[in-house]
PDB file of C-alpha atoms in Angstrom:
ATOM      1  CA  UNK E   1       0.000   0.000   0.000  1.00 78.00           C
ATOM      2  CA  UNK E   2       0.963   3.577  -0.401  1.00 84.00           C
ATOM      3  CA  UNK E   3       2.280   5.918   2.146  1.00 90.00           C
ATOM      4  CA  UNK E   4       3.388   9.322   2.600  1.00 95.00           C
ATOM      5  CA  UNK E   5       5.810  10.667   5.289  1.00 96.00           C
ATOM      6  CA  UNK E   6       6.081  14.466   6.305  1.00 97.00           C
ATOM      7  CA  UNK E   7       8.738  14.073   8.991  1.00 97.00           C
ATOM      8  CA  UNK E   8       8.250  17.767   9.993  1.00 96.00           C
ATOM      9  CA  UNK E   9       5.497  18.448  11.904  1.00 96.00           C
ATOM     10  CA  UNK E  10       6.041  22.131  12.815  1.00 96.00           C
ATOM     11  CA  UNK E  11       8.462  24.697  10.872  1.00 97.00           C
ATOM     12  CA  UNK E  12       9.016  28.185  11.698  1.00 98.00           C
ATOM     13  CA  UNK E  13      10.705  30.569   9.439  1.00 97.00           C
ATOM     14  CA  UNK E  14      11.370  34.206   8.983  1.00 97.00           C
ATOM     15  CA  UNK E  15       9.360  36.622   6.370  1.00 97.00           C
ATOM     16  CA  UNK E  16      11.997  36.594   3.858  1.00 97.00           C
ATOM     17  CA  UNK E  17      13.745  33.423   4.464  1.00 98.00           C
ATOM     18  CA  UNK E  18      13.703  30.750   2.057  1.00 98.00           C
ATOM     19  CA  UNK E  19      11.692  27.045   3.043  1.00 98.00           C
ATOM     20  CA  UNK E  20      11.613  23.848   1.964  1.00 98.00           C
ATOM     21  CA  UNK E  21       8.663  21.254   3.547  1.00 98.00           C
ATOM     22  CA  UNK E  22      10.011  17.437   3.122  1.00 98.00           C
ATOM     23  CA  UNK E  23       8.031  14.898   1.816  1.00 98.00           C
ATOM     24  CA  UNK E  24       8.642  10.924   1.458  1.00 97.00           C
ATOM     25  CA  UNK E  25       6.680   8.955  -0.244  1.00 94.00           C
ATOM     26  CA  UNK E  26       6.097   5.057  -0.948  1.00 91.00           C
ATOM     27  CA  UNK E  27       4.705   3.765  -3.912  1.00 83.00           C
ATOM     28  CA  UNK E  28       5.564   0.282  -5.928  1.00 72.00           C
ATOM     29  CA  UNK E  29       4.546   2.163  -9.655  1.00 75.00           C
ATOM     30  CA  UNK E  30       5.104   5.650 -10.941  1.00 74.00           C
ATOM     31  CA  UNK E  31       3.791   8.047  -8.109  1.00 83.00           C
ATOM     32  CA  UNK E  32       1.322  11.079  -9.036  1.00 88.00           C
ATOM     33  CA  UNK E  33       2.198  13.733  -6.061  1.00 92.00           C
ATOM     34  CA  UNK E  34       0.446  16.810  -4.863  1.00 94.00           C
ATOM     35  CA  UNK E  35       1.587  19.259  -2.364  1.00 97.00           C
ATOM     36  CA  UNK E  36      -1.892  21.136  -1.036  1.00 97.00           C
ATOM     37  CA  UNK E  37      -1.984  23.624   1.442  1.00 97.00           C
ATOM     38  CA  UNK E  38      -4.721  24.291   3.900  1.00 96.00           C
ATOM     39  CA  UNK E  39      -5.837  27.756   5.827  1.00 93.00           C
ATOM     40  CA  UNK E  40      -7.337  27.228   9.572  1.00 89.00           C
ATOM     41  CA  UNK E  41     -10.937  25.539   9.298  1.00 87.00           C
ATOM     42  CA  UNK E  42     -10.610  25.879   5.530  1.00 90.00           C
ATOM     43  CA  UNK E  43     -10.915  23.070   2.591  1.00 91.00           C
ATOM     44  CA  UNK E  44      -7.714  22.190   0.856  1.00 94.00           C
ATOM     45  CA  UNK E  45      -6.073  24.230  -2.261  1.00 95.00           C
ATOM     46  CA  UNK E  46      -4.015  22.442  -4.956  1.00 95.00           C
ATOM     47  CA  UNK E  47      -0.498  23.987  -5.025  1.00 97.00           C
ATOM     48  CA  UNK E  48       1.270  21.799  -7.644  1.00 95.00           C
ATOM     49  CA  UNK E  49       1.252  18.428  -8.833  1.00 93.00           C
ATOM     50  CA  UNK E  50       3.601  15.911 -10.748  1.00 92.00           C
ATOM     51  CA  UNK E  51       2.731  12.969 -12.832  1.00 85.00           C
ATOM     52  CA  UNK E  52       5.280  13.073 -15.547  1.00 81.00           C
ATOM     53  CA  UNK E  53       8.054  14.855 -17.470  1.00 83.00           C
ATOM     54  CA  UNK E  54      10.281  17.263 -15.989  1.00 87.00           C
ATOM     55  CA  UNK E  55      11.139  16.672 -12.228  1.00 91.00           C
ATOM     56  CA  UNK E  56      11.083  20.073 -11.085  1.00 96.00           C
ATOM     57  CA  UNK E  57       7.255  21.610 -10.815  1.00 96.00           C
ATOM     58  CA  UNK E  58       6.245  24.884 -10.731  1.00 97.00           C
ATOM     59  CA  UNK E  59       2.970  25.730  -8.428  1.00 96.00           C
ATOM     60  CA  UNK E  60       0.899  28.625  -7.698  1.00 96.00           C
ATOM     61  CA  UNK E  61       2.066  31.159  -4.690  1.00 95.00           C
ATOM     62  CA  UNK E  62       5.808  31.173  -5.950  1.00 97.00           C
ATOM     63  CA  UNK E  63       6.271  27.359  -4.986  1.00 98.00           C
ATOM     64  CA  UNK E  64       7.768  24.779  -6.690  1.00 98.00           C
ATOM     65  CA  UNK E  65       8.592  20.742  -5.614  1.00 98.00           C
ATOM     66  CA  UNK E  66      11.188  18.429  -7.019  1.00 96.00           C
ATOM     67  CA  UNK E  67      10.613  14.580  -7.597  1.00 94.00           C
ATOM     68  CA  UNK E  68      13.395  12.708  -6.945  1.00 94.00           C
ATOM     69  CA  UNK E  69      12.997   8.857  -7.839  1.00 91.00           C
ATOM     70  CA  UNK E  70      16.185   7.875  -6.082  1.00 91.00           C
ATOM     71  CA  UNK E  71      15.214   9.406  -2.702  1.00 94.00           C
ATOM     72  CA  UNK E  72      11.091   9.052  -3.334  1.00 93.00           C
ATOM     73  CA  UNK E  73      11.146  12.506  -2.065  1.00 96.00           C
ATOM     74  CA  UNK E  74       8.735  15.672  -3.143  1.00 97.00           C
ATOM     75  CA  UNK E  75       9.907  18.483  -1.389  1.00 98.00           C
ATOM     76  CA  UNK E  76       8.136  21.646  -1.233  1.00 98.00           C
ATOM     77  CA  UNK E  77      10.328  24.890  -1.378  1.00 98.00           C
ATOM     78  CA  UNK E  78       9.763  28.243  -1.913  1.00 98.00           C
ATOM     79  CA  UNK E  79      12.606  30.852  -2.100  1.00 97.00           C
ATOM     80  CA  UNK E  80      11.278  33.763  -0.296  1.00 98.00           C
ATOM     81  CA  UNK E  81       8.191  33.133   2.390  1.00 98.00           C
ATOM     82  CA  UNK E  82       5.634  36.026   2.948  1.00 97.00           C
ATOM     83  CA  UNK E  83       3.715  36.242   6.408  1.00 96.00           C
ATOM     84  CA  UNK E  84       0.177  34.980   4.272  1.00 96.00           C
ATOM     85  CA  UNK E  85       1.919  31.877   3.630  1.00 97.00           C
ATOM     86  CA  UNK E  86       1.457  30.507   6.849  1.00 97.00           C
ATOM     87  CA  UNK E  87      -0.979  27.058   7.205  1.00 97.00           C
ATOM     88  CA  UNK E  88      -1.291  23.622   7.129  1.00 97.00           C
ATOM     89  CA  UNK E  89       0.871  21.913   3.904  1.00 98.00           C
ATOM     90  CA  UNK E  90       0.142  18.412   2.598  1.00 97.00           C
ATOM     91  CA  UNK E  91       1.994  16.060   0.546  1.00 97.00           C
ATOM     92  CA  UNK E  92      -0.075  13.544  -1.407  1.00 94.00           C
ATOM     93  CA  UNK E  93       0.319  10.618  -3.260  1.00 91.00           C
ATOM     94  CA  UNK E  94      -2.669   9.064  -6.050  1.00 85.00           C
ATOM     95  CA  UNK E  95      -3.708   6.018  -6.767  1.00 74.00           C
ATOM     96  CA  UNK E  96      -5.153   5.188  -9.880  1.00 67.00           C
ATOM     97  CA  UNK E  97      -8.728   4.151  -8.646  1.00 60.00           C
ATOM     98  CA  UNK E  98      -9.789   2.393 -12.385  1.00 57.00           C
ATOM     99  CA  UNK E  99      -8.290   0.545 -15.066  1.00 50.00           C
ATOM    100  CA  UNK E 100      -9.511   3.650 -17.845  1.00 49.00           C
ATOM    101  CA  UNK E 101     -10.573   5.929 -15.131  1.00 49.00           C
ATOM    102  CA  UNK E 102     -11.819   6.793 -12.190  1.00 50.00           C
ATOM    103  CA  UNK E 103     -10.084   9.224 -10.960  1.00 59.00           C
ATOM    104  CA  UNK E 104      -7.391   9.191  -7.638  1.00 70.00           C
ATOM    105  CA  UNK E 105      -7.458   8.093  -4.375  1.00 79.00           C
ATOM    106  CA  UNK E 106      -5.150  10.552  -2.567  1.00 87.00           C
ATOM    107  CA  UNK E 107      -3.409   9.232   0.235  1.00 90.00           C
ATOM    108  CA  UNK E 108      -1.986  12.616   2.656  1.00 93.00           C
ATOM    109  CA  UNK E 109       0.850  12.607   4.902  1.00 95.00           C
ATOM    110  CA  UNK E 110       0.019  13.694   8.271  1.00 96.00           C
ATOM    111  CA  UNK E 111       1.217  17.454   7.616  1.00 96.00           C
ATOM    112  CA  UNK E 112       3.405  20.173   8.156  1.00 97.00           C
ATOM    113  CA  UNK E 113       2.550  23.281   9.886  1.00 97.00           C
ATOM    114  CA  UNK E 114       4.019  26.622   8.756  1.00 98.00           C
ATOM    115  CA  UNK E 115       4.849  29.444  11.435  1.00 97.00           C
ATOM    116  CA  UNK E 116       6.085  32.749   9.853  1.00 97.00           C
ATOM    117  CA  UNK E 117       7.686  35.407  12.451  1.00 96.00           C
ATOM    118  CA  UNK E 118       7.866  38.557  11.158  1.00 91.00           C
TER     119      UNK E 118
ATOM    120  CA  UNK D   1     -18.354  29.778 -10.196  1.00 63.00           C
ATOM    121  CA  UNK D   2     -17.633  26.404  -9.863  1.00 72.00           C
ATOM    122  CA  UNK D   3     -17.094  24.481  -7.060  1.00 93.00           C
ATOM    123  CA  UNK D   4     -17.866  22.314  -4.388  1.00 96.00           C
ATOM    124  CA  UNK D   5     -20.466  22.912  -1.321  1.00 96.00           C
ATOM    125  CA  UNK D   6     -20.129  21.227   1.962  1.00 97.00           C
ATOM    126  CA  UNK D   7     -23.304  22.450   4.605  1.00 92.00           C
ATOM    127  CA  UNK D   8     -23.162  23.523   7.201  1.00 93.00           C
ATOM    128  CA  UNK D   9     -19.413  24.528   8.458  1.00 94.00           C
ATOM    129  CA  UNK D  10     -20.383  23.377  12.116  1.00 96.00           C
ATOM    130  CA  UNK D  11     -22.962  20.485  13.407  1.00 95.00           C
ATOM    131  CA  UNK D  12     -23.400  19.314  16.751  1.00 95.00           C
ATOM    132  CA  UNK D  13     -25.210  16.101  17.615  1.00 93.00           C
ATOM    133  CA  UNK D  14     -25.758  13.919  20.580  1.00 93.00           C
ATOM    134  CA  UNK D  15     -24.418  10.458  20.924  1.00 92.00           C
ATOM    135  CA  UNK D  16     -26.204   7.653  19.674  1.00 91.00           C
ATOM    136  CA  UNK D  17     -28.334   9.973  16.902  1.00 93.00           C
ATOM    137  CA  UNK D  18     -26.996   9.607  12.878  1.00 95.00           C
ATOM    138  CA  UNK D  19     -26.375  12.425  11.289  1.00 95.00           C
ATOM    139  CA  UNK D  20     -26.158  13.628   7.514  1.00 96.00           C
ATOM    140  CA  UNK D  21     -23.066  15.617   5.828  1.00 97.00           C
ATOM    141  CA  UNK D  22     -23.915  17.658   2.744  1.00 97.00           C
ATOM    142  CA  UNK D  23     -21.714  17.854  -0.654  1.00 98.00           C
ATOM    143  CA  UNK D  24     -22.865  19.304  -3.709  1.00 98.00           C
ATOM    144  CA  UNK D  25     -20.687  19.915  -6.266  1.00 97.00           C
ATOM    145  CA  UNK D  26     -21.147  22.085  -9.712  1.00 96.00           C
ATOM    146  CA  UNK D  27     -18.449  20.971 -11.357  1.00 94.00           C
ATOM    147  CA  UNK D  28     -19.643  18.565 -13.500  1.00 92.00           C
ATOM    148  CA  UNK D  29     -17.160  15.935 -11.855  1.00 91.00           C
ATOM    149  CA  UNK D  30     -17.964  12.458 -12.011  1.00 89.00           C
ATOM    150  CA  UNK D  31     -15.851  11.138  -9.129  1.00 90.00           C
ATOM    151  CA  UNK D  32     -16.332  12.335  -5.336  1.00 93.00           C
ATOM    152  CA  UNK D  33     -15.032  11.683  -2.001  1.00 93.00           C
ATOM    153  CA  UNK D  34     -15.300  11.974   1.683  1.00 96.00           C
ATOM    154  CA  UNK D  35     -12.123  12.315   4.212  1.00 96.00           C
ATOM    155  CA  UNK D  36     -11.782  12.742   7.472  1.00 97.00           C
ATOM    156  CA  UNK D  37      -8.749  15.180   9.468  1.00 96.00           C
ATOM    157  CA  UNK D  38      -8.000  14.246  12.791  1.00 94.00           C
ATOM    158  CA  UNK D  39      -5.230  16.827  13.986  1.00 87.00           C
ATOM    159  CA  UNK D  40      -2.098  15.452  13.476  1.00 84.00           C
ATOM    160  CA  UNK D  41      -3.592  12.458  11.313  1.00 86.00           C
ATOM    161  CA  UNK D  42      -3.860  13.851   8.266  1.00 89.00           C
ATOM    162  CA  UNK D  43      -6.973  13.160   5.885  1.00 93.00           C
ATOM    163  CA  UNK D  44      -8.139   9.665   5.634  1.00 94.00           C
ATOM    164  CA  UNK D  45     -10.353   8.160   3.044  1.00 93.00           C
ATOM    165  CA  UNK D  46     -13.708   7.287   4.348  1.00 96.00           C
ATOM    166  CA  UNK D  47     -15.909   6.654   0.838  1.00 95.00           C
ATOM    167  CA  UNK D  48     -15.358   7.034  -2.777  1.00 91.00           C
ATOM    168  CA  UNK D  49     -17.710   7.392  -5.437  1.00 91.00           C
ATOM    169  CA  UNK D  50     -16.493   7.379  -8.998  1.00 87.00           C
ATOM    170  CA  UNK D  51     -20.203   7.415 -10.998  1.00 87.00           C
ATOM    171  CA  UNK D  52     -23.516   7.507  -9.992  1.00 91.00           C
ATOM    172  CA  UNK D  53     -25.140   4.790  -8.129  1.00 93.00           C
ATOM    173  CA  UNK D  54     -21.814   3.781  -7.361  1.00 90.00           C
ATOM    174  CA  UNK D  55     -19.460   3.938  -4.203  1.00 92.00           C
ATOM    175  CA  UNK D  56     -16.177   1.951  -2.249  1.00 91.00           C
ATOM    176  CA  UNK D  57     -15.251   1.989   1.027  1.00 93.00           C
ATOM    177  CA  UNK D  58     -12.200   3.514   1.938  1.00 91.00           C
ATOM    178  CA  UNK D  59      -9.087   3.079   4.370  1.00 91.00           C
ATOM    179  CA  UNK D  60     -11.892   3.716   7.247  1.00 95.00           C
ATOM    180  CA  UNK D  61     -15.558   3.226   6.096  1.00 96.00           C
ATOM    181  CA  UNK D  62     -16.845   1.801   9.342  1.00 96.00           C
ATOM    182  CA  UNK D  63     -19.554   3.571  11.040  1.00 97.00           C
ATOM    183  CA  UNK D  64     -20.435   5.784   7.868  1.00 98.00           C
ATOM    184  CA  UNK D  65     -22.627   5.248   4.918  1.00 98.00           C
ATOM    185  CA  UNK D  66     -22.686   7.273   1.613  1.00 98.00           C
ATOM    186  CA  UNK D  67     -25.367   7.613  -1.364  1.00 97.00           C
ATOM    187  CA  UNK D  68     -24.894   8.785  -4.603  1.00 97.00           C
ATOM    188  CA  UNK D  69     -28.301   9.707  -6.408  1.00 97.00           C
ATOM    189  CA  UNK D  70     -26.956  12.332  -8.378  1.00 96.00           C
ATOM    190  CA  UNK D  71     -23.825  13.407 -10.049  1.00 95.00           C
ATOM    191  CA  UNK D  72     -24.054  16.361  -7.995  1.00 97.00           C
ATOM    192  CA  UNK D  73     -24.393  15.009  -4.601  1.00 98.00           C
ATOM    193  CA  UNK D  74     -22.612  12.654  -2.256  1.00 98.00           C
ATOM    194  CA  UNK D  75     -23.885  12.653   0.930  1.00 98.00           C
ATOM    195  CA  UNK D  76     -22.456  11.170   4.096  1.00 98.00           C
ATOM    196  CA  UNK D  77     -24.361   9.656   7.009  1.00 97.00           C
ATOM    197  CA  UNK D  78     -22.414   9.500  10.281  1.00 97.00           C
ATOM    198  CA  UNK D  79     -24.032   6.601  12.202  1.00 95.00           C
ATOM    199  CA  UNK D  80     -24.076   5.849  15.692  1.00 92.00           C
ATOM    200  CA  UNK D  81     -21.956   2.923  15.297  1.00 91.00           C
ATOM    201  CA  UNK D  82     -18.991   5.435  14.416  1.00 92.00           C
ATOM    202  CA  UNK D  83     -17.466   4.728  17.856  1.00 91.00           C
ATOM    203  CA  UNK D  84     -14.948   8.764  17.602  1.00 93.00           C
ATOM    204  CA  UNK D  85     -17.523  10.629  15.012  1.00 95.00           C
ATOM    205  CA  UNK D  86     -16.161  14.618  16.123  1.00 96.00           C
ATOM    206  CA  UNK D  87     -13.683  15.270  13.298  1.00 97.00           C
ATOM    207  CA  UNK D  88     -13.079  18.214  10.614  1.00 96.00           C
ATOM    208  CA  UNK D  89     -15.027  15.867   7.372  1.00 97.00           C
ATOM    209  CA  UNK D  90     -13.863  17.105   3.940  1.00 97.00           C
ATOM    210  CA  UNK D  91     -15.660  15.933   0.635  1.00 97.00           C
ATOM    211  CA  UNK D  92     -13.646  16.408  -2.611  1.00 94.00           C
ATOM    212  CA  UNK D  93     -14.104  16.026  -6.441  1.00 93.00           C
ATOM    213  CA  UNK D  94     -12.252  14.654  -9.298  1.00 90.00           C
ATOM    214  CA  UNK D  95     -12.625  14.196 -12.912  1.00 84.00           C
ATOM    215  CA  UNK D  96     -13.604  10.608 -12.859  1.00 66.00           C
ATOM    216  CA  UNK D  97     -13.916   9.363 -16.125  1.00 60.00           C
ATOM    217  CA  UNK D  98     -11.036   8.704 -19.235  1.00 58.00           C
ATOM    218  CA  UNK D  99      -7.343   8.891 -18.714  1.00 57.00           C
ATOM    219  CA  UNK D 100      -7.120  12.159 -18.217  1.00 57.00           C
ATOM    220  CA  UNK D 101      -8.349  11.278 -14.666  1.00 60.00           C
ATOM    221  CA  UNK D 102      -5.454   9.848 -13.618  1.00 62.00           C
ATOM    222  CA  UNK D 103      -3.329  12.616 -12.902  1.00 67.00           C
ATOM    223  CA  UNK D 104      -6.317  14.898 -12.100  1.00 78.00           C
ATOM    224  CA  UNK D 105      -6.514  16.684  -9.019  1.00 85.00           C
ATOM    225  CA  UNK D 106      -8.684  16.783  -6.121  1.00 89.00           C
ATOM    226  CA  UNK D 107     -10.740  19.952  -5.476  1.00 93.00           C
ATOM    227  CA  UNK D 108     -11.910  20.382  -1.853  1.00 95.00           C
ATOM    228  CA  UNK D 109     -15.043  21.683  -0.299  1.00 96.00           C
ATOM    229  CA  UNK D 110     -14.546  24.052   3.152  1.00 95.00           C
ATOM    230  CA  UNK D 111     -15.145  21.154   4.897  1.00 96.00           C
ATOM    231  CA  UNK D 112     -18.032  20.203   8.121  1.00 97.00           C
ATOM    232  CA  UNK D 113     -17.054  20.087  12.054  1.00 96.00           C
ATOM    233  CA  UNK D 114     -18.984  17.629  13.442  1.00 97.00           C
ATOM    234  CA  UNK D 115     -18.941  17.832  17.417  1.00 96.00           C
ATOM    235  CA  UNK D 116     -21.051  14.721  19.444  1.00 94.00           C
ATOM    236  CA  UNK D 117     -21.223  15.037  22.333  1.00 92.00           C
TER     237      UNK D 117
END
């Protein structure tokens, strides 16, 4: 079965300061990965996702992630964090659900919460 | 705009009554899904529906029951043989049909926080 590991489960960072959010995943076939990120009492929002091609993603807020096969990592980085960017972030993994469709079945790591300090 | 409906944002029951979840979604998405976040767990995968009149279990389906009538609509009834039912629930959509699907993303509702007391 699939799993997803966020070993960090708080970071703090300064406004300014560059991040990266760590992500490990386990998955016996070609992974699809997500990286969502989730205000207080607030749905989920789609940051980026990879499936194919070129290893290095670019998301929505400035952020990118970078699949790495060898490591089964999907780290999250960003280069310059703003105050707004603080939340909940969640690293995904999908599961094809049919043979020609379906849709996913996301399996989430157990997240990584985001302090900025000003 | 399109998007996905989850009513209302906070519910409180009493133990031992069921209670319903609402999720209506307008984005003409064929597959839907409930989760549930536990702080510090994560979302889990409670039901899955990928067409109508059709749904799976997921990683932790006991104690819940789901309909799907309409493409719209997926439902979830939290029963009173859900033995921890007060959780943040979370219903999502997906383009469920062709291979497109795949690699398609979830979109999330604002989610329900059910309390029982």
């Amino acid at each position: 079965a699939q799993s997803v590991t966020q070993p960090d489960i708080h970071i703090t960072v300064s406004e300014g300061a560059s991040l990266e959010l760590r992500c490990n995943y386990s998955y016996g076939a070609t992974p699809y990965l997500f990286w969502y990120v989730q205000s207080p009492g607030q749905g989920l929002q789609l940051l980026l996702k990879y499936f194919s091609g070129d290893t290095l993603v670019q998301g929505i807020k400035g952020f990118e992630a970078e699949f790495k096969r060898s490591q089964s990592s999907f780290n999250l980085r960003k280069p310059s964090v703003h105050w707004s960017d603080a939340a909940e972030y969640f690293c995904a993994v999908g599961v094809r659900v049919g043979i020609t469709g379906g849709g996913n079945k996301l399996t989430f790591g157990t997240g990584t919460q985001l302090k900025v300090e000003l | 705009d399109g998007g996905i409906t989850q009513s209302p944002k906070y519910l409180f029951r009493k133990e031992g009554q069921n209670v319903t979840l609402s999720c209506e979604q307008n984005l003409n998405h064929d597959a839907m899904y409930w989760y549930r976040q536990d702080p510090g767990q994560g979302l889990r995968l409670i039901y899955y529906s990928q067409i109508v009149n059709d749904f799976q279990k997921g990683d932790i389906a006991e104690g819940y029951s789901v309909s799907r009538e309409k493409k719209e609509s997926f439902p979830l009834t939290v029963t009173s043989a859900q033995k921890n039912p007060t959780a943040f629930y979370l219903c999502a959509s997906s383009i469920g049909s062709g291979r497109s699907s795949y690699n398609s993303p979830l979109h999330f509702g604002n989610g329900t926080r059910l309390t029982v007391t």
